[in-house]
Short mmCIF file of C-alpha atoms in Angstrom, two decimals:
data_model
loop_
_atom_site.label_atom_id
_atom_site.label_comp_id
_atom_site.label_asym_id
_atom_site.label_seq_id
_atom_site.Cartn_x
_atom_site.Cartn_y
_atom_site.Cartn_z
CA MET A 1 0.00 0.00 0.00
CA LYS A 2 3.01 2.26 -0.27
CA GLY A 3 2.32 5.37 -2.28
CA THR A 4 -1.37 5.52 -1.37
CA SER A 5 -2.81 8.61 0.26
CA LEU A 6 -5.40 9.05 2.98
CA ASP A 7 -6.74 11.99 0.95
CA ASP A 8 -7.76 9.72 -1.94
CA VAL A 9 -11.35 8.68 -2.43
CA ILE A 10 -11.29 4.89 -2.66
CA ALA A 11 -13.89 2.41 -3.92
CA ALA A 12 -14.31 -1.34 -4.23
CA ILE A 13 -16.90 -4.07 -4.50
CA SER A 14 -17.62 -5.33 -0.96
CA THR A 15 -19.68 -8.41 -1.82
CA PRO A 16 -18.42 -11.73 -3.22
CA ALA A 17 -18.18 -12.22 -6.97
CA GLY A 18 -21.10 -13.94 -8.68
CA SER A 19 -24.87 -13.61 -8.81
CA GLY A 20 -26.83 -12.70 -5.69
CA GLY A 21 -29.68 -10.65 -4.33
CA ILE A 22 -27.59 -7.51 -3.94
CA GLY A 23 -24.10 -6.27 -4.66
CA ILE A 24 -22.44 -3.47 -2.69
CA VAL A 25 -19.97 -0.90 -3.99
CA ARG A 26 -18.32 0.96 -1.12
CA ILE A 27 -16.83 4.45 -1.49
CA SER A 28 -14.79 6.12 1.26
CA GLY A 29 -12.75 9.28 1.79
CA ASN A 30 -13.04 13.04 1.94
CA GLY A 31 -15.11 13.70 -1.18
CA ALA A 32 -16.78 10.27 -1.34
CA ILE A 33 -20.26 11.82 -1.27
CA ASP A 34 -19.37 14.25 -4.08
CA VAL A 35 -18.15 11.32 -6.18
CA ALA A 36 -21.40 9.43 -5.57
CA ASP A 37 -23.49 12.52 -6.42
CA LYS A 38 -21.94 12.62 -9.90
CA ILE A 39 -23.53 9.29 -10.84
CA PHE A 40 -26.54 8.97 -8.51
CA LYS A 41 -29.93 10.60 -9.03
CA GLY A 42 -32.54 10.21 -6.32
CA VAL A 43 -36.24 9.99 -7.15
CA ARG A 44 -36.84 13.33 -5.39
CA GLY A 45 -33.80 15.00 -6.90
CA ILE A 46 -32.12 15.68 -3.54
CA LYS A 47 -28.33 15.43 -3.59
CA LEU A 48 -26.68 12.89 -1.29
CA ILE A 49 -24.49 15.64 0.14
CA ASP A 50 -27.67 17.26 1.51
CA LYS A 51 -28.92 14.06 3.12
CA LYS A 52 -28.60 13.38 6.83
CA SER A 53 -25.93 10.91 7.90
CA HIS A 54 -26.88 7.24 8.02
CA THR A 55 -29.86 7.57 5.71
CA VAL A 56 -30.80 5.52 2.65
CA SER A 57 -31.93 7.02 -0.66
CA TYR A 58 -33.64 5.27 -3.57
CA GLY A 59 -32.64 6.22 -7.09
CA SER A 60 -30.55 5.25 -10.11
CA VAL A 61 -26.86 5.05 -10.92
CA TYR A 62 -25.78 6.39 -14.30
CA ASP A 63 -22.79 5.74 -16.53
CA ILE A 64 -20.95 9.04 -16.24
CA LYS A 65 -19.62 8.73 -19.79
CA THR A 66 -22.83 7.86 -21.65
CA GLY A 67 -25.47 9.19 -19.26
CA LYS A 68 -27.38 5.92 -19.47
CA ILE A 69 -28.92 4.21 -16.43
CA ILE A 70 -26.89 1.28 -15.11
CA ASP A 71 -29.27 0.11 -12.38
CA GLU A 72 -31.84 1.08 -9.78
CA VAL A 73 -30.09 1.26 -6.42
CA LEU A 74 -30.22 2.21 -2.76
CA ALA A 75 -27.47 4.63 -1.68
CA THR A 76 -26.54 4.81 1.99
CA VAL A 77 -24.77 7.96 3.19
CA MET A 78 -22.59 7.80 6.32
CA LYS A 79 -20.79 10.99 7.24
CA ALA A 80 -17.54 11.28 9.20
CA PRO A 81 -16.53 10.64 11.90
CA ASN A 82 -19.15 8.02 12.84
CA THR A 83 -18.23 5.52 10.14
CA TYR A 84 -16.10 2.38 9.72
CA THR A 85 -13.12 4.38 8.42
CA LYS A 86 -13.94 7.67 10.23
CA ASP A 87 -14.15 9.19 6.73
CA ASP A 88 -17.29 9.84 4.69
CA ILE A 89 -18.69 6.60 3.26
CA VAL A 90 -21.30 5.89 0.59
CA GLU A 91 -22.49 2.34 -0.03
CA ILE A 92 -24.37 1.70 -3.26
CA ASN A 93 -26.63 -1.36 -3.08
CA CYS A 94 -27.42 -2.57 -6.58
CA HIS A 95 -28.64 -5.87 -8.02
CA GLY A 96 -26.11 -8.65 -7.45
CA GLY A 97 -25.21 -9.66 -11.00
CA THR A 98 -21.51 -9.73 -11.87
CA VAL A 99 -21.84 -7.33 -14.82
CA VAL A 100 -24.01 -4.73 -13.08
CA VAL A 101 -21.80 -4.49 -9.95
CA LYS A 102 -18.66 -4.09 -12.05
CA LYS A 103 -20.41 -1.44 -14.17
CA VAL A 104 -21.40 0.55 -11.07
CA LEU A 105 -17.82 0.38 -9.77
CA GLU A 106 -16.48 1.46 -13.17
CA SER A 107 -18.72 4.54 -13.14
CA VAL A 108 -17.58 5.38 -9.58
CA LEU A 109 -13.92 5.12 -10.63
CA ASN A 110 -14.58 7.33 -13.68
CA SER A 111 -16.09 9.91 -11.33
CA GLY A 112 -12.88 10.51 -9.35
CA ALA A 113 -12.35 7.56 -7.02
CA ARG A 114 -9.53 5.05 -7.31
CA LEU A 115 -9.72 1.31 -6.75
CA ALA A 116 -9.05 0.43 -3.11
CA GLU A 117 -6.24 -1.98 -2.32
CA PRO A 118 -6.90 -5.15 -0.26
CA GLY A 119 -7.83 -4.18 3.29
CA GLU A 120 -7.53 -0.46 2.66
CA PHE A 121 -10.86 0.42 4.28
CA THR A 122 -9.80 -1.35 7.48
CA LYS A 123 -6.31 0.15 7.22
CA ARG A 124 -7.88 3.61 7.21
CA ALA A 125 -9.92 2.68 10.28
CA PHE A 126 -6.61 1.80 11.98
CA LEU A 127 -4.68 4.86 10.77
CA ASN A 128 -7.57 7.15 11.73
CA GLY A 129 -7.58 5.72 15.26
CA ARG A 130 -10.94 3.97 15.26
CA ILE A 131 -9.38 0.56 15.96
CA ASP A 132 -5.94 -0.67 16.99
CA LEU A 133 -3.88 -3.19 15.01
CA SER A 134 -5.05 -6.21 17.00
CA GLN A 135 -8.67 -5.26 16.29
CA ALA A 136 -7.89 -4.79 12.60
CA GLU A 137 -6.40 -8.30 12.46
CA ALA A 138 -9.49 -9.59 14.25
CA VAL A 139 -11.61 -8.40 11.30
CA ILE A 140 -9.95 -10.88 8.94
CA ASP A 141 -10.14 -13.55 11.66
CA VAL A 142 -13.91 -13.05 11.89
CA ILE A 143 -14.20 -13.39 8.11
CA ASN A 144 -12.04 -16.54 8.06
CA SER A 145 -13.66 -18.21 11.10
CA LYS A 146 -14.25 -21.94 10.59
CA THR A 147 -16.34 -22.56 13.72
CA ASP A 148 -18.52 -20.59 16.13
CA MET A 149 -15.76 -20.84 18.75
CA SER A 150 -13.19 -19.26 16.41
CA ARG A 151 -15.72 -16.56 15.52
CA GLN A 152 -16.31 -15.77 19.21
CA ALA A 153 -12.56 -15.57 19.86
CA ALA A 154 -12.11 -13.17 16.94
CA VAL A 155 -15.07 -11.04 18.03
CA SER A 156 -13.55 -10.83 21.52
CA ARG A 157 -10.40 -9.31 20.01
CA LEU A 158 -12.49 -7.11 17.73
CA GLU A 159 -14.24 -5.72 20.81
CA GLY A 160 -10.83 -4.69 22.14
CA LYS A 161 -10.27 -7.21 24.95
CA LEU A 162 -6.72 -7.99 23.83
CA LYS A 163 -6.03 -4.29 23.33
CA LYS A 164 -7.24 -3.58 26.87
CA ALA A 165 -5.08 -6.34 28.38
CA VAL A 166 -1.96 -5.18 26.52
CA ASN A 167 -2.54 -1.53 27.36
CA GLN A 168 -2.88 -2.35 31.07
CA ILE A 169 0.61 -3.89 30.96
CA ARG A 170 1.96 -0.93 28.97
CA ASP A 171 0.51 1.52 31.50
CA ARG A 172 2.38 -0.26 34.29
CA LEU A 173 5.59 -0.09 32.27
CA LEU A 174 5.08 3.61 31.58
CA ASP A 175 4.73 4.25 35.32
CA MET A 176 7.99 2.39 35.96
CA ILE A 177 9.79 4.30 33.19
CA ALA A 178 8.47 7.63 34.49
CA SER A 179 9.89 6.89 37.97
CA ILE A 180 13.29 6.10 36.49
CA GLU A 181 13.30 9.18 34.22
CA VAL A 182 12.73 11.37 37.26
CA ALA A 183 15.82 9.84 38.90
CA ILE A 184 17.86 10.37 35.70
CA ASP A 185 16.72 14.00 35.35
CA TYR A 186 17.43 14.74 39.01
CA PRO A 187 20.66 12.81 39.77
CA GLU A 188 20.97 14.47 43.17
CA HIS A 189 18.06 12.26 44.24
CA ASP A 190 19.38 8.68 44.08
CA ILE A 191 16.92 5.84 43.71
CA GLU A 192 16.20 4.65 47.20
CA GLU A 193 16.25 1.00 48.17
CA GLU A 194 12.48 1.05 48.58
CA THR A 195 12.13 2.28 44.98
CA TYR A 196 14.27 -0.61 43.72
CA ASN A 197 12.09 -3.03 45.69
CA ASN A 198 8.88 -1.53 44.27
CA MET A 199 10.25 -1.74 40.73
CA TYR A 200 11.27 -5.35 41.25
CA LYS A 201 7.78 -6.17 42.49
CA SER A 202 6.24 -4.35 39.50
CA SER A 203 8.49 -6.23 37.06
CA GLU A 204 7.31 -9.54 38.53
CA GLU A 205 3.67 -8.45 38.13
CA VAL A 206 4.28 -7.47 34.50
CA LEU A 207 5.90 -10.86 33.85
CA ARG A 208 2.90 -12.64 35.37
CA ASP A 209 0.51 -10.66 33.15
CA ILE A 210 2.57 -11.47 30.04
CA ASP A 211 2.70 -15.15 31.00
CA ARG A 212 -1.09 -15.25 31.38
CA LEU A 213 -1.46 -14.03 27.81
CA LEU A 214 1.21 -16.40 26.50
CA GLU A 215 -0.57 -19.36 28.11
CA THR A 216 -3.49 -18.74 25.72
CA ALA A 217 -1.36 -18.60 22.56
CA ASP A 218 -1.33 -22.29 21.61
CA ARG A 219 -5.01 -22.68 22.41
CA GLY A 220 -5.80 -19.49 20.50
CA LYS A 221 -3.94 -20.74 17.43
CA ILE A 222 -5.92 -23.98 17.50
CA VAL A 223 -9.26 -22.19 17.92
CA GLN A 224 -8.49 -19.74 15.10
CA GLU A 225 -6.51 -21.81 12.60
CA GLY A 226 -7.52 -25.35 13.50
CA ILE A 227 -5.56 -28.55 13.99
CA GLU A 228 -3.85 -29.67 10.80
CA THR A 229 -4.44 -33.41 10.83
CA VAL A 230 -3.14 -36.01 8.39
CA ILE A 231 -4.44 -39.56 8.00
CA LEU A 232 -1.55 -41.91 7.17
CA GLY A 233 -1.32 -45.60 6.46
CA LYS A 234 -0.94 -48.26 3.83
CA PRO A 235 -3.51 -48.60 1.05
CA ASN A 236 -6.89 -50.12 1.94
CA VAL A 237 -6.66 -49.72 5.72
CA GLY A 238 -9.71 -47.40 5.81
CA LYS A 239 -8.24 -43.87 5.58
CA SER A 240 -10.76 -42.55 3.06
CA SER A 241 -13.62 -44.28 4.89
CA LEU A 242 -12.59 -42.47 8.09
CA LEU A 243 -12.60 -39.13 6.30
CA ASN A 244 -16.07 -39.84 4.92
CA ARG A 245 -17.26 -40.87 8.40
CA PHE A 246 -15.92 -37.64 9.91
CA LEU A 247 -17.59 -35.51 7.23
CA GLU A 248 -20.76 -37.62 7.12
CA GLU A 249 -20.63 -37.61 3.33
CA GLU A 250 -18.93 -39.56 0.53
CA ARG A 251 -16.14 -37.04 0.03
CA ALA A 252 -13.37 -39.52 -0.84
CA ILE A 253 -13.66 -42.45 -3.26
CA VAL A 254 -13.56 -45.80 -1.46
CA THR A 255 -12.77 -49.06 -3.31
CA ASP A 256 -11.01 -52.34 -2.61
CA ILE A 257 -8.38 -51.46 -5.22
CA PRO A 258 -5.05 -50.42 -3.61
CA GLY A 259 -3.84 -46.97 -4.66
CA THR A 260 -7.30 -45.48 -5.32
CA THR A 261 -6.33 -42.29 -3.44
CA ARG A 262 -3.39 -40.86 -5.39
CA ASP A 263 -3.58 -37.25 -4.25
CA THR A 264 -4.47 -35.55 -1.00
CA VAL A 265 -8.09 -34.75 -0.14
CA GLU A 266 -8.47 -31.79 2.25
CA GLU A 267 -11.54 -30.77 4.23
CA PHE A 268 -12.44 -28.79 7.38
CA MET A 269 -14.50 -30.41 10.11
CA ASN A 270 -15.71 -29.28 13.51
CA ILE A 271 -15.15 -31.12 16.80
CA ASP A 272 -17.07 -29.26 19.52
CA GLY A 273 -16.05 -25.89 18.12
CA ILE A 274 -12.46 -26.83 17.32
CA PRO A 275 -11.72 -26.55 13.60
CA ILE A 276 -9.89 -29.55 12.19
CA LYS A 277 -8.21 -29.38 8.79
CA ILE A 278 -8.12 -33.06 7.92
CA VAL A 279 -6.10 -34.44 5.02
CA ASP A 280 -6.64 -37.90 3.56
CA THR A 281 -3.41 -38.99 1.89
CA ALA A 282 -2.32 -41.58 -0.62
CA GLY A 283 -1.54 -44.97 0.88
CA ILE A 284 2.16 -45.31 1.68
CA ARG A 285 3.76 -48.32 0.03
CA GLU A 286 6.47 -49.27 -2.45
CA THR A 287 5.07 -48.80 -5.95
CA GLY A 288 6.29 -48.58 -9.52
CA ASP A 289 3.42 -46.30 -10.56
CA ILE A 290 4.95 -42.82 -11.03
CA VAL A 291 1.68 -41.03 -10.21
CA GLU A 292 1.17 -43.07 -7.05
CA LYS A 293 4.81 -42.43 -6.07
CA MET A 294 4.17 -38.70 -6.26
CA GLY A 295 1.11 -39.17 -4.03
CA VAL A 296 3.16 -41.12 -1.46
CA SER A 297 5.83 -38.40 -1.44
CA LYS A 298 3.16 -35.74 -0.95
CA SER A 299 1.68 -37.75 1.94
CA LYS A 300 5.00 -37.69 3.77
CA GLU A 301 5.43 -33.95 3.22
CA TYR A 302 2.01 -33.27 4.72
CA ALA A 303 2.80 -35.50 7.68
CA LYS A 304 6.02 -33.58 8.42
CA LYS A 305 4.21 -30.27 8.92
CA ALA A 306 1.00 -31.61 10.48
CA ASP A 307 -0.07 -30.83 14.06
CA LEU A 308 -1.46 -34.36 14.41
CA VAL A 309 -0.98 -37.64 12.54
CA LEU A 310 -3.69 -40.30 12.58
CA MET A 311 -1.78 -43.48 11.74
CA MET A 312 -4.22 -46.15 10.59
CA LEU A 313 -3.49 -49.87 10.73
CA ASP A 314 -5.54 -52.91 9.74
CA SER A 315 -5.99 -54.83 13.01
CA SER A 316 -6.96 -57.97 11.10
CA ARG A 317 -3.38 -58.22 9.78
CA GLU A 318 -0.03 -58.52 11.50
CA LEU A 319 2.45 -55.65 11.35
CA ASP A 320 4.74 -55.79 8.33
CA ASN A 321 7.83 -53.85 7.23
CA GLU A 322 5.78 -51.14 5.50
CA ASP A 323 3.82 -50.52 8.73
CA ILE A 324 7.06 -50.33 10.72
CA GLU A 325 8.50 -47.86 8.22
CA ILE A 326 5.51 -45.54 8.65
CA LEU A 327 5.65 -45.90 12.46
CA ASP A 328 9.34 -44.96 12.45
CA PHE A 329 8.49 -41.96 10.27
CA ILE A 330 5.93 -40.57 12.78
CA LYS A 331 7.78 -41.53 15.96
CA ASP A 332 8.59 -37.94 16.95
CA LYS A 333 5.24 -36.51 15.82
CA LYS A 334 2.10 -36.00 17.93
CA SER A 335 0.23 -39.09 16.76
CA ILE A 336 -2.71 -41.40 17.43
CA ILE A 337 -2.54 -44.99 16.16
CA LEU A 338 -5.90 -46.26 14.94
CA LEU A 339 -6.49 -50.01 14.79
CA ASN A 340 -9.26 -50.22 12.22
CA LYS A 341 -11.48 -53.19 11.38
CA SER A 342 -11.97 -54.14 15.03
CA ASP A 343 -15.13 -55.97 13.90
CA LEU A 344 -12.83 -58.62 12.38
CA GLU A 345 -10.54 -61.07 14.14
CA ASN A 346 -7.59 -59.24 15.68
CA LYS A 347 -4.12 -60.38 14.56
CA LEU A 348 -2.10 -57.29 15.54
CA ASP A 349 0.01 -57.20 18.71
CA LYS A 350 -0.69 -53.87 20.48
CA GLN A 351 2.39 -54.21 22.67
CA LYS A 352 4.61 -53.60 19.66
CA LEU A 353 3.04 -50.15 19.25
CA VAL A 354 3.77 -48.81 22.75
CA GLU A 355 7.35 -47.90 21.80
CA TYR A 356 5.95 -45.47 19.22
CA VAL A 357 3.10 -43.77 21.13
CA ASP A 358 1.58 -43.73 24.60
CA LYS A 359 -0.93 -46.52 25.21
CA ASP A 360 -3.74 -43.93 25.52
CA ASP A 361 -2.99 -42.95 21.93
CA ILE A 362 -3.76 -46.42 20.59
CA ILE A 363 -7.45 -46.67 19.73
CA SER A 364 -9.35 -49.63 18.33
CA LEU A 365 -12.20 -48.74 16.01
CA SER A 366 -14.36 -49.96 13.19
CA VAL A 367 -15.11 -47.25 10.67
CA LYS A 368 -17.53 -49.58 8.93
CA GLU A 369 -19.57 -50.15 12.09
CA ASN A 370 -19.05 -46.57 13.37
CA GLU A 371 -17.38 -47.83 16.55
CA GLY A 372 -14.60 -45.95 18.36
CA ILE A 373 -15.10 -42.66 16.47
CA GLU A 374 -16.34 -40.83 19.58
CA GLN A 375 -13.35 -42.10 21.57
CA LEU A 376 -11.06 -40.76 18.84
CA THR A 377 -12.63 -37.29 18.82
CA ASP A 378 -12.48 -37.14 22.63
CA ARG A 379 -8.78 -38.03 22.50
CA ILE A 380 -8.08 -35.30 19.94
CA LYS A 381 -9.81 -32.73 22.17
CA SER A 382 -7.89 -33.82 25.27
CA MET A 383 -4.56 -33.66 23.41
CA PHE A 384 -5.00 -30.07 22.27
CA MET A 385 -7.49 -28.36 24.59
CA THR A 386 -7.07 -28.48 28.36
CA GLY A 387 -9.64 -27.09 30.79
CA ASP A 388 -12.85 -25.25 30.01
CA VAL A 389 -12.74 -22.69 27.24
CA ASN A 390 -14.88 -19.64 27.94
CA ILE A 391 -14.39 -17.58 24.80
CA SER A 392 -16.70 -14.78 25.93
CA ASP A 393 -14.56 -14.09 29.02
CA ASP A 394 -11.05 -15.12 27.94
CA VAL A 395 -8.49 -12.86 26.32
CA MET A 396 -6.92 -15.13 23.74
CA ILE A 397 -3.80 -14.59 21.62
CA GLY A 398 -4.85 -15.16 18.04
CA ASN A 399 -1.73 -15.30 15.88
CA VAL A 400 2.01 -15.91 15.76
CA ARG A 401 2.83 -12.20 15.45
CA HIS A 402 1.21 -11.45 18.81
CA LYS A 403 2.88 -14.48 20.40
CA ASN A 404 6.35 -13.46 19.19
CA ALA A 405 5.89 -9.88 20.39
CA LEU A 406 4.94 -11.17 23.85
CA TYR A 407 7.96 -13.48 23.95
CA TYR A 408 10.31 -10.61 23.12
CA ALA A 409 8.59 -8.38 25.68
CA ARG A 410 9.03 -11.13 28.26
CA GLU A 411 12.76 -11.45 27.50
CA SER A 412 13.15 -7.67 27.92
CA MET A 413 11.33 -7.82 31.26
CA GLU A 414 13.56 -10.66 32.46
CA ARG A 415 16.58 -8.48 31.67
CA ALA A 416 14.97 -5.53 33.44
CA LYS A 417 14.30 -7.69 36.48
CA THR A 418 17.96 -8.72 36.58
CA THR A 419 19.22 -5.15 36.23
CA ILE A 420 16.94 -4.06 39.08
CA GLU A 421 18.00 -7.00 41.24
CA THR A 422 21.70 -6.24 40.71
CA ARG A 423 21.13 -2.49 41.29
CA MET A 424 22.40 -1.49 37.86
CA PRO A 425 22.30 2.22 36.86
CA GLU A 426 18.89 3.71 36.10
CA ASP A 427 19.44 4.13 32.36
CA PHE A 428 20.14 0.36 31.95
CA ILE A 429 16.83 -0.44 33.61
CA SER A 430 15.04 2.13 31.47
CA MET A 431 16.45 0.66 28.24
CA ASP A 432 15.08 -2.81 29.03
CA LEU A 433 11.69 -1.42 30.02
CA GLN A 434 11.55 0.65 26.81
CA ASP A 435 12.27 -2.50 24.80
CA ALA A 436 9.40 -4.34 26.48
CA LEU A 437 7.12 -1.35 25.88
CA ARG A 438 8.04 -1.31 22.18
CA TYR A 439 7.36 -5.02 21.69
CA LEU A 440 3.95 -4.74 23.36
CA GLY A 441 3.25 -1.74 21.14
CA GLU A 442 3.75 -3.97 18.10
CA ILE A 443 0.60 -5.87 19.06
CA THR A 444 -1.60 -2.78 19.19
CA GLY A 445 0.23 -0.86 16.45
CA GLU A 446 1.73 1.78 18.73
CA SER A 447 5.24 0.87 17.57
CA VAL A 448 5.19 -1.05 14.32
CA ASP A 449 6.81 -0.17 11.00
CA GLU A 450 4.94 0.47 7.76
CA GLU A 451 6.18 -2.70 6.09
CA ILE A 452 4.52 -4.90 8.74
CA ILE A 453 1.31 -2.87 8.52
CA ASP A 454 1.24 -3.30 4.72
CA ARG A 455 1.86 -7.03 5.07
CA ILE A 456 -1.01 -7.43 7.56
CA PHE A 457 -3.56 -5.58 5.43
CA SER A 458 -2.47 -7.31 2.21
CA ARG A 459 -4.12 -10.48 3.66
CA PHE A 460 -7.52 -8.81 3.48
CA CYS A 461 -9.95 -9.14 0.61
CA LEU A 462 -10.85 -6.23 -1.64
CA GLY A 463 -13.65 -4.11 -0.25
CA LYS A 464 -12.87 -4.67 3.44
#
């Protein structure tokens, strides 16, 4: 977004591409209403600029070049500062056909607006001070939510709960820095022993507050992004059948022919609010088929980066070298071994599996008879989510950027605690506290460079 100006009038389509009941073209900026007035004619002939804020007008949008009507529309006027961006906004609601929405946008652009970049409306809301950076990131999290739990967590951040928690820590740091600056400015007044003790106590309290937030990071990542789960195993052990059972639909092709699944099949599922990205992979075996070989290689790559591996075995057969090879491959991964076909005679020795996973992570099931599936989902939940999750009350870290900033802030506070404990000079203490303050400011956007801001908003869709 480098080179863009806050003085520009920007416009974009805010509804998904394709046919629908309505399509929305959003215009924002100082002069947005004037731009809309050039192409909009209300049935009563009143200009939008003369309308009260947050009112809707019925009329038509015209092609500014030809003067011909494009569509009958509703135009909503929202005047600064009580808008999403804190600038003037006009939203034109037209019929939802692909051609008509693009034609309305084209006329808006020909009237003096420029096409908005991805996330530029939300970026303006941030730059104009309506929201902080953590709230801006929560907008895209709300849009990308896979479950109601992830939506609630994102809405919590959008409401400013993370911002409030971070700012409370920053306020404590600012008080500590202010006390030290007084001592530096007035060297005749040395820091008394009691002051050192108070600062040490405050540093411990700040560390506790940071740790409380960090404790939510892994859980927050799971709630927001989901658990990337890969189903591994030899051909014909029931991997695709398990995926279909999870999804309650025939998503993957199931046959008795080995090697039917040659590529990965990816789907999202929901286990009590936890999003699971589940990947059914090609059966791992030695094969001369070049296409199947590529599928096997892809299966292993997915398994390397997965949060969880579901290793499926056929319990009606003894372990063989191919099974052992897969078990060795997943030995250091978080895994659950599934002994499928428990409705048949068991020929597999469970004791041989204990060296690869904990005994609680060995589950017998029959996908065909729908037995053991509930035990599997309960085990997945217990592996990744501990304790009750109250999204409405919890402040939850939502992404890696926030987590890293907290880690760096914590390291700075540990250094500050040491400098206080060893009675180092005041400016050394102040430097460490300033570092912690800066890292916390990266979460809210108080101290973050333009490149990071551009990268964050580039993840947004056009029109948001």
